Coordinates of N, CA and C in Angstrom, one line a residue:
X1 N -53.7 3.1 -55.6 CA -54.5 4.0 -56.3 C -54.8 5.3 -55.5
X2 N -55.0 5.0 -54.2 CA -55.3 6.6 -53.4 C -53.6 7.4 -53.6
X3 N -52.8 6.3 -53.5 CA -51.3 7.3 -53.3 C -51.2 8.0 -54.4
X4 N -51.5 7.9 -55.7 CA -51.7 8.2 -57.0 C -53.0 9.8 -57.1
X5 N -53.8 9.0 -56.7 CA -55.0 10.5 -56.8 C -54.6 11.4 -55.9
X6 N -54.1 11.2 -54.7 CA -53.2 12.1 -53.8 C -52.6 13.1 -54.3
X7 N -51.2 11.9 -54.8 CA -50.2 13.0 -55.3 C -50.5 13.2 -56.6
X8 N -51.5 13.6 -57.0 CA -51.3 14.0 -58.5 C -51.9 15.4 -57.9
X9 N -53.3 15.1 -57.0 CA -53.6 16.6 -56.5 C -52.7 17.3 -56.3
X10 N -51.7 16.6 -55.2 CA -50.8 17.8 -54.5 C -50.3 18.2 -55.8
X11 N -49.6 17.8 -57.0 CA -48.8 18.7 -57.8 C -50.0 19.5 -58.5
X12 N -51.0 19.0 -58.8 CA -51.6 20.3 -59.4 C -52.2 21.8 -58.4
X13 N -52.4 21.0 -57.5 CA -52.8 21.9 -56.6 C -51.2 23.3 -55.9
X14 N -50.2 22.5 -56.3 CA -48.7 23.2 -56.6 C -48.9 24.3 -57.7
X15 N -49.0 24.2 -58.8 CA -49.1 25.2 -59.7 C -50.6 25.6 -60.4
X16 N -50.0 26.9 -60.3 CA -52.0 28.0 -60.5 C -51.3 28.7 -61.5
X17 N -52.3 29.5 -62.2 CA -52.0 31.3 -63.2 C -50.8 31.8 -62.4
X18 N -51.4 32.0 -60.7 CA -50.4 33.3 -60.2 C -49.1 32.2 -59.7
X19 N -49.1 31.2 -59.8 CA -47.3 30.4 -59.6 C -46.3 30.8 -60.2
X20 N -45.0 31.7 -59.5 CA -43.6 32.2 -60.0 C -43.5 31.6 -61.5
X21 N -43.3 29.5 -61.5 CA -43.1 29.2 -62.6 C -43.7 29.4 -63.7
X22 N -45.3 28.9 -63.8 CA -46.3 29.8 -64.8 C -46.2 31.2 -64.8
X23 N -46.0 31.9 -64.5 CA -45.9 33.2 -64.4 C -44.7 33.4 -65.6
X24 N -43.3 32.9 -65.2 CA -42.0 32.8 -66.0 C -42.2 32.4 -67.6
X25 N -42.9 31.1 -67.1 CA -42.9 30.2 -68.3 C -44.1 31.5 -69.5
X26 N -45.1 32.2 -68.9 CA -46.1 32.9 -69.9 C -45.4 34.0 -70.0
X27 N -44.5 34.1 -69.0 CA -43.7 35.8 -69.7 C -42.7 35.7 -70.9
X28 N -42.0 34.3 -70.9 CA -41.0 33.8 -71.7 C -41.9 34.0 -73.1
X29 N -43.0 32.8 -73.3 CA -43.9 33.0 -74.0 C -44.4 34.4 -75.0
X30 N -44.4 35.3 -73.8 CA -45.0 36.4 -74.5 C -44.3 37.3 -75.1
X31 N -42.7 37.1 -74.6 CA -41.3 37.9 -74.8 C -41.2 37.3 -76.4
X32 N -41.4 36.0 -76.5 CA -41.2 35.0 -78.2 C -41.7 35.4 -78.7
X33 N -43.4 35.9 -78.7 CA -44.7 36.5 -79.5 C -44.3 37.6 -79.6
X34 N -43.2 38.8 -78.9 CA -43.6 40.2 -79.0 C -42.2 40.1 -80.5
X35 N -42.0 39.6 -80.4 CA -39.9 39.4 -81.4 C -41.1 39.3 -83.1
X36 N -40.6 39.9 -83.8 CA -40.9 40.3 -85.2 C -40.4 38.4 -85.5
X37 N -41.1 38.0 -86.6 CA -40.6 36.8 -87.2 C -41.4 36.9 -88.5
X38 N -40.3 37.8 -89.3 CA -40.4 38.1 -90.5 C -40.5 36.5 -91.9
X39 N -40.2 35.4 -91.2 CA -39.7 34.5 -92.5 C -41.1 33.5 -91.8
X40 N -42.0 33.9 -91.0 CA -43.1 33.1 -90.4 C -44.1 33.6 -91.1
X41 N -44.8 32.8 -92.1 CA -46.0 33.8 -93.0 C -47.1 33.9 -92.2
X42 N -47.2 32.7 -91.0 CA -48.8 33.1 -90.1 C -48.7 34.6 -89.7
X43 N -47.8 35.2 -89.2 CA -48.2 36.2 -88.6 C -48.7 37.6 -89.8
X44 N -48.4 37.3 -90.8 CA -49.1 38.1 -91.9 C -50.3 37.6 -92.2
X45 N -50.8 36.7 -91.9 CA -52.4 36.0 -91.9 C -53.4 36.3 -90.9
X46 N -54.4 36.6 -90.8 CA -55.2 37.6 -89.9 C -55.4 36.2 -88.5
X47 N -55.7 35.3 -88.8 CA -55.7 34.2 -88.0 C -54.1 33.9 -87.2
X48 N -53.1 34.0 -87.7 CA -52.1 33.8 -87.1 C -52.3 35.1 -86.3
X49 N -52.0 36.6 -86.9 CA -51.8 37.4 -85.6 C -52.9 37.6 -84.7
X50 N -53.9 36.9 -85.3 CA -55.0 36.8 -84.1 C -54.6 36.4 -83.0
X51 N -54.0 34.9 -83.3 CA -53.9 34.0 -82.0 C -52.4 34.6 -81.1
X52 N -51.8 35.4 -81.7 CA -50.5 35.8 -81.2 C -51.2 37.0 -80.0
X53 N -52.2 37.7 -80.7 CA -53.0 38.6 -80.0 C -53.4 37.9 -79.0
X54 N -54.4 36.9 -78.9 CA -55.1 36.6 -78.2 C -54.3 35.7 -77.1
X55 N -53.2 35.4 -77.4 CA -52.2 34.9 -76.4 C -51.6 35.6 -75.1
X56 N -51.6 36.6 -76.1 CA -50.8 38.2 -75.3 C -52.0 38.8 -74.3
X57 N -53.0 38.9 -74.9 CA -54.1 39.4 -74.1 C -54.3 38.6 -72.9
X58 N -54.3 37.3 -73.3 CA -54.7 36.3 -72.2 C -53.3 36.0 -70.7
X59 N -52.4 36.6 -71.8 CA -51.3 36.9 -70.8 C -51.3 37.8 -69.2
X60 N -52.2 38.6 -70.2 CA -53.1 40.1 -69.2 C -52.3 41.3 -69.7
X61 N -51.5 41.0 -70.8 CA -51.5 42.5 -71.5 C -52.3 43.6 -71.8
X62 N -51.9 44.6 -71.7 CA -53.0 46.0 -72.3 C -53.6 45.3 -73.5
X63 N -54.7 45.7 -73.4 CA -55.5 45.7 -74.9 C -54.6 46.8 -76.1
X64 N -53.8 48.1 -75.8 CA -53.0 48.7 -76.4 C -52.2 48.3 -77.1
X65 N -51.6 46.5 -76.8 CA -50.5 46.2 -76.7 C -49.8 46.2 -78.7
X66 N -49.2 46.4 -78.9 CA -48.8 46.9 -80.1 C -49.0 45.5 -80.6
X67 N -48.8 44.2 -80.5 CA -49.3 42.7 -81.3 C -50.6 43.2 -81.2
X68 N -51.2 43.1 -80.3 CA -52.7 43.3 -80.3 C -53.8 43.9 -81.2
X69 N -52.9 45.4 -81.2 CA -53.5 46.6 -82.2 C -52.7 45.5 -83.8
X70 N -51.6 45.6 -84.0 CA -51.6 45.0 -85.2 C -52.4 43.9 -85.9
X71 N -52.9 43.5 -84.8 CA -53.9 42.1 -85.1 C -54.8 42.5 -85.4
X72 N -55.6 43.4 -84.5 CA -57.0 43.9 -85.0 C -56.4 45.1 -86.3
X73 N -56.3 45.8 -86.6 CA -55.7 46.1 -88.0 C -55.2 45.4 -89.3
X74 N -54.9 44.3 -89.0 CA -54.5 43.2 -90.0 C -55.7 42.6 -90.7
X75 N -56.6 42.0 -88.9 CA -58.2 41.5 -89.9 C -58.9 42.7 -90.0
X76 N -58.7 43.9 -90.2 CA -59.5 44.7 -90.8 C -59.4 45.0 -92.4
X77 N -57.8 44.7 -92.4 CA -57.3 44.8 -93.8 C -57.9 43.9 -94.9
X78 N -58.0 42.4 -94.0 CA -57.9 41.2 -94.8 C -59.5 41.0 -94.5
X79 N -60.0 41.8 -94.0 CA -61.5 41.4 -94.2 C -61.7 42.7 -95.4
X80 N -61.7 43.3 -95.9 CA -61.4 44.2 -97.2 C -61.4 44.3 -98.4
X81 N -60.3 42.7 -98.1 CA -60.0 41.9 -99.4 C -61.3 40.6 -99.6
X82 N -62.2 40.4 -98.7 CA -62.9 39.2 -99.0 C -62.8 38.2 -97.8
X83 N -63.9 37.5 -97.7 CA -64.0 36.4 -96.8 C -63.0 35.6 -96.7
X84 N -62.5 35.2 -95.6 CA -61.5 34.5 -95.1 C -61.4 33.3 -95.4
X85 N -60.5 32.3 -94.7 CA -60.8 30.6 -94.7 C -61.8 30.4 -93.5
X86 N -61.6 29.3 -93.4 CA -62.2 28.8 -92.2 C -61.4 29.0 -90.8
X87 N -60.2 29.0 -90.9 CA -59.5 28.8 -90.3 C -58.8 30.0 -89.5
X88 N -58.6 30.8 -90.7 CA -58.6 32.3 -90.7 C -59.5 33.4 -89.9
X89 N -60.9 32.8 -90.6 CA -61.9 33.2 -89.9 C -62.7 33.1 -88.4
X90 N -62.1 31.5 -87.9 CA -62.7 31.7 -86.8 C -61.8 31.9 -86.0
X91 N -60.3 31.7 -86.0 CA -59.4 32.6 -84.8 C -59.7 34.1 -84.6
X92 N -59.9 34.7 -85.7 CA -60.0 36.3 -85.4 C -61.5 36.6 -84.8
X93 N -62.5 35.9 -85.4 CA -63.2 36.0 -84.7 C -63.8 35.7 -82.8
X94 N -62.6 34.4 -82.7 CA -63.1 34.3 -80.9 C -61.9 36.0 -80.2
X95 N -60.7 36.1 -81.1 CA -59.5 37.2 -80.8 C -60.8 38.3 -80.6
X96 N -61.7 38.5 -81.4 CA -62.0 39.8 -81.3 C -63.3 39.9 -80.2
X97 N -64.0 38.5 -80.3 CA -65.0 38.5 -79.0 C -64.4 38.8 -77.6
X98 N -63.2 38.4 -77.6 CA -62.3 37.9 -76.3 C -62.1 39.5 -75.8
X99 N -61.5 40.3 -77.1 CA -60.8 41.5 -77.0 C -61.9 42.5 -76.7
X100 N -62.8 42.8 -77.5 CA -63.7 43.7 -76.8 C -64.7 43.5 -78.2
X101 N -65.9 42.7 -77.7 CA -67.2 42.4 -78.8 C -68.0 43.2 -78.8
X102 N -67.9 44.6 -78.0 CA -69.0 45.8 -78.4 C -68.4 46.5 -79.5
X103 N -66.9 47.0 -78.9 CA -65.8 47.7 -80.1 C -66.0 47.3 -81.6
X104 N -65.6 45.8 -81.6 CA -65.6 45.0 -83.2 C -66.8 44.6 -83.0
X105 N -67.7 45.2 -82.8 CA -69.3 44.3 -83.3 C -69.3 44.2 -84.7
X106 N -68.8 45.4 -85.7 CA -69.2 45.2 -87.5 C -68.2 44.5 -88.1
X107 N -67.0 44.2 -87.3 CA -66.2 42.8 -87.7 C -66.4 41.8 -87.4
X108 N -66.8 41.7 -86.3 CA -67.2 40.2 -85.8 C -68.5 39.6 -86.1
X109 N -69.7 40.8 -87.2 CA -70.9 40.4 -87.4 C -70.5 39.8 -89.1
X110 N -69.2 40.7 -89.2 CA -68.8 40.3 -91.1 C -68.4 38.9 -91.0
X111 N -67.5 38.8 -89.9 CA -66.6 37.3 -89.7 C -67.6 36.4 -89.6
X112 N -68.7 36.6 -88.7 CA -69.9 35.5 -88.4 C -70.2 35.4 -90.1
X113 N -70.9 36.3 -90.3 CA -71.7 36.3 -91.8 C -71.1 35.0 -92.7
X114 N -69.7 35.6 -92.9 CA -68.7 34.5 -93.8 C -68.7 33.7 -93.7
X115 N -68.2 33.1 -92.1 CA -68.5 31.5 -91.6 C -70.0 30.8 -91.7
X116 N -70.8 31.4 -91.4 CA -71.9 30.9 -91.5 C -72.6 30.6 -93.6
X117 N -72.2 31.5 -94.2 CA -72.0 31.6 -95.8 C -71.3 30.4 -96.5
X118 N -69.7 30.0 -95.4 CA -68.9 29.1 -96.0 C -69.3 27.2 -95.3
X119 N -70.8 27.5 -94.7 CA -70.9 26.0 -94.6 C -71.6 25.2 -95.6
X120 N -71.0 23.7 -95.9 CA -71.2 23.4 -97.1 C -72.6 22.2 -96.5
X121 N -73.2 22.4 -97.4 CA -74.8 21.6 -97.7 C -74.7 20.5 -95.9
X122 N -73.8 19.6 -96.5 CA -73.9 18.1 -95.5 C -73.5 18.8 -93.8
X123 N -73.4 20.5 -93.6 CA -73.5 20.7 -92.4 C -71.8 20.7 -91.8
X124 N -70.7 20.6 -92.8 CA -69.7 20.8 -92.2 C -69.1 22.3 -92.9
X125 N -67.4 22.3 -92.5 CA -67.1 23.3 -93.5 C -65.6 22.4 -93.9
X126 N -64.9 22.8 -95.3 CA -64.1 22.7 -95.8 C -63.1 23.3 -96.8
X127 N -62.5 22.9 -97.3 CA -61.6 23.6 -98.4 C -62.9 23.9 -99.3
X128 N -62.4 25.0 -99.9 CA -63.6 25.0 -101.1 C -63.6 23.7 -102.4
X129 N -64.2 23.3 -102.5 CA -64.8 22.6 -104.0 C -64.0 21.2 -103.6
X130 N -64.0 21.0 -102.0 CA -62.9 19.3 -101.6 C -64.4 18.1 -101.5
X131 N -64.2 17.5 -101.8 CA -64.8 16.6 -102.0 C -65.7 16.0 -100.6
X132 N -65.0 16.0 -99.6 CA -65.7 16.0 -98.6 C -65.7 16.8 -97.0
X133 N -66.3 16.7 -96.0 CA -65.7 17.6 -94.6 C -64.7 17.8 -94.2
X134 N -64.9 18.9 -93.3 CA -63.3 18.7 -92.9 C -63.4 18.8 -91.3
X135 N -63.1 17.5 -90.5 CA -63.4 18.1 -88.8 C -62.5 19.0 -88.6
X136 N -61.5 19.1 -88.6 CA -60.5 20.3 -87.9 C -61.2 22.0 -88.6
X137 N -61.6 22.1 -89.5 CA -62.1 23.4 -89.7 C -63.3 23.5 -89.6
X138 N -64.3 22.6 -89.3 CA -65.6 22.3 -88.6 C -65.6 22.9 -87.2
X139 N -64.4 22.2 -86.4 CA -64.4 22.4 -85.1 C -63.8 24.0 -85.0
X140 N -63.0 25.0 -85.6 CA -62.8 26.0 -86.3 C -64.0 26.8 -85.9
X141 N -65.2 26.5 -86.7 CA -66.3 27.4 -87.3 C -67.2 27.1 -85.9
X142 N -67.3 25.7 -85.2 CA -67.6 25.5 -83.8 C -67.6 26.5 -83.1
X143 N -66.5 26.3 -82.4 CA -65.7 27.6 -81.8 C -66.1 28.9 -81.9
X144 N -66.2 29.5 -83.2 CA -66.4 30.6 -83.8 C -67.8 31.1 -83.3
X145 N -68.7 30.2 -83.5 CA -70.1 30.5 -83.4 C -70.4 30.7 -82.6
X146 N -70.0 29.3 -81.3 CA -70.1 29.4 -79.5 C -69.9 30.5 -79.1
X147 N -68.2 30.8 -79.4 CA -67.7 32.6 -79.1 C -68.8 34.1 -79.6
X148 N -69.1 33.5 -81.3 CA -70.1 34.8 -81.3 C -71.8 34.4 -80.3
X149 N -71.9 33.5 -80.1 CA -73.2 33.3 -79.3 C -73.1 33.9 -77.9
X150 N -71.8 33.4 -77.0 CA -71.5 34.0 -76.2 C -71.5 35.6 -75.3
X151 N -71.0 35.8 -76.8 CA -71.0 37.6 -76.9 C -71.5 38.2 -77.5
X152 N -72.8 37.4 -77.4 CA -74.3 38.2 -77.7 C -74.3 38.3 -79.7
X153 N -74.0 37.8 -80.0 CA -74.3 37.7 -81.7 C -74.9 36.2 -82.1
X154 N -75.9 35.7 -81.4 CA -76.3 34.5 -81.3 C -77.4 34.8 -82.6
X155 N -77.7 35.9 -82.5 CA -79.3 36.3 -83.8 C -78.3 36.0 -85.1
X156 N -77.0 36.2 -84.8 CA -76.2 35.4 -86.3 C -76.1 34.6 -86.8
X157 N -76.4 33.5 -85.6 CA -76.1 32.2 -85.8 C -77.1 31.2 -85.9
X158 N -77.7 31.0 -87.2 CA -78.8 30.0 -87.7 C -78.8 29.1 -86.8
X159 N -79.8 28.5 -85.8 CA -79.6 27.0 -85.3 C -80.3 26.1 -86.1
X160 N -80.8 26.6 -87.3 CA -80.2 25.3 -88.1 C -79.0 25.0 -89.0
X161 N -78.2 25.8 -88.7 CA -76.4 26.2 -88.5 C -75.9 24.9 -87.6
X162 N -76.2 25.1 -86.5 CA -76.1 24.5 -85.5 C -77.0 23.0 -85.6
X163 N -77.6 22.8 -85.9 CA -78.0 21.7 -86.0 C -77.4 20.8 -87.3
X164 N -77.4 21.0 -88.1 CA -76.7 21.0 -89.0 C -75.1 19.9 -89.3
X165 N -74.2 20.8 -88.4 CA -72.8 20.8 -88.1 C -73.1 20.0 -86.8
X166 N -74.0 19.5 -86.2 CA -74.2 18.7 -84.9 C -74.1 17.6 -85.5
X167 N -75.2 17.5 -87.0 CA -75.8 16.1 -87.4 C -74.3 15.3 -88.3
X168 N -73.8 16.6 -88.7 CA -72.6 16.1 -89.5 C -71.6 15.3 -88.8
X169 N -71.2 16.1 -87.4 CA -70.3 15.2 -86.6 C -70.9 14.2 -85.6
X170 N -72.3 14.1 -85.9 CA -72.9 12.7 -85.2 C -72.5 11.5 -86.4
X171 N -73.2 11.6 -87.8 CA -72.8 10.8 -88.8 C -71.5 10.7 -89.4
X172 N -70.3 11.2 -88.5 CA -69.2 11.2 -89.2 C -67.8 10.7 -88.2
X173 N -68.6 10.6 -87.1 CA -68.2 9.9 -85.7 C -67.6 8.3 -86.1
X174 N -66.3 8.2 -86.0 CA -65.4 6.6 -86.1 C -66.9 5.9 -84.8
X175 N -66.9 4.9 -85.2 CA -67.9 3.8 -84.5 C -67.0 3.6 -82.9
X176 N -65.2 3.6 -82.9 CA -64.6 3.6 -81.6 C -65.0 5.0 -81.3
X177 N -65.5 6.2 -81.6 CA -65.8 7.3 -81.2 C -65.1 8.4 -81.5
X178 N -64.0 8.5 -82.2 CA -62.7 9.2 -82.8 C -63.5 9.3 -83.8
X179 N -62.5 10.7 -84.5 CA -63.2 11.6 -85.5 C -61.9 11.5 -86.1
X180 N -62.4 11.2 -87.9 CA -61.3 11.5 -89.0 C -61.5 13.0 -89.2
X181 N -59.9 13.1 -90.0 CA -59.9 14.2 -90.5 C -60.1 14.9 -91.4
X182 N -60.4 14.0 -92.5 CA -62.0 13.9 -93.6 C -62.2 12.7 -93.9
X183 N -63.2 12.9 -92.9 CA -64.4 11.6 -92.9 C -65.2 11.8 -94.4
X184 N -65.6 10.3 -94.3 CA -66.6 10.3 -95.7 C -68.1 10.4 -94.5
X185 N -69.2 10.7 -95.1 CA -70.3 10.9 -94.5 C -70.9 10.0 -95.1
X186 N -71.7 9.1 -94.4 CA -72.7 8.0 -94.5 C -74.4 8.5 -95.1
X187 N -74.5 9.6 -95.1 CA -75.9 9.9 -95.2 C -76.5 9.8 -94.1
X188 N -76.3 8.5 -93.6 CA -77.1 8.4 -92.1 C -76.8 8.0 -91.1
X189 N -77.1 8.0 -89.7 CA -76.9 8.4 -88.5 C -76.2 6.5 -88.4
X190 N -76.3 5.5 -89.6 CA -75.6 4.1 -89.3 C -74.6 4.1 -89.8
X191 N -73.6 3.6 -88.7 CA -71.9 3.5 -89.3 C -71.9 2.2 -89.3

């Protein structure tokens, strides 16, 4: 067991951010994300070029960077047209905290608004009019909120929002401790 915990350190303690190989491996990465992929619909979705942005950024690209700027121009367009998904909604929103949350404060206060708008009664969020929650777009709108709390848009975020979407994924918790992917909800905290 010690030969084990050893060498597992030594290899992680081998590769960091500034390591030749991660370095290679995130430029390769970012060379795939900069290439147009016209027959890929995410990247016309504000959420997809978000996270393409937010990849590139995290790469340590300019904030200039031409994915970047087209990202934040895309969710400006598509916030225009109306509230997002869930999904939609909270990638651009952590993209735009990450990117600069003084800059986009009146998009990232619209993006809050809508997320917080699109949670349904029992405290989760989902497809519109689906029958029941949805963890993967729950954990979505999660995210979303942490990130706007983070960067100071916390006065956005109801904590009984938060409380709420806490209680949903307490009563919605597999009894082995695993989360479906729409769970039925119990009403109450007994599985």
């Amino acid at each position: 067991l010690l030969v084990a915990i050893v060498s597992g350190q030594t290899a992680q303690a081998q590769y960091h951010p500034k390591h030749p190989d991660v370095k290679g491996i995130v430029n390769a990465a970012v060379r795939y994300l900069e290439q147009d992929h016209p027959k890929q619909g995410y990247t016309q979705q504000m959420g997809g070029a978000a996270i393409i942005g937010l990849a590139i950024l995290k790469a340590g690209r300019p904030k200039s960077h031409p994915k970047i700027t087209a990202a934040v121009k895309l969710i400006r367009q598509r916030l225009q047209q109306g509230a997002p998904d869930n999904y939609n909604g909270g990638i651009a929103t952590i993209f735009l905290c990450e990117l600069d949350h003084q800059l986009y404060a009146p998009e990232i206060t619209l993006l809050i608004k809508h997320m917080v708008a699109a949670q349904r009664s029992d405290g989760s969020w989902s497809y519109k009019n689906f029958h029941c929650g949805d963890t993967s777009q729950t954990q979505y709108a999660a995210l979303c909120l942490w990130y706007a709390h983070k960067a100071g848009f916390g006065h956005l975020v109801p904590k009984d929002a938060v409380a709420e979407m806490t209680n949903w994924l307490l009563r919605t918790q597999d009894v082995t401790g695993s989360f479906g992917y729409h769970p039925e909800d119990p009403g109450t905290f007994t599985r």
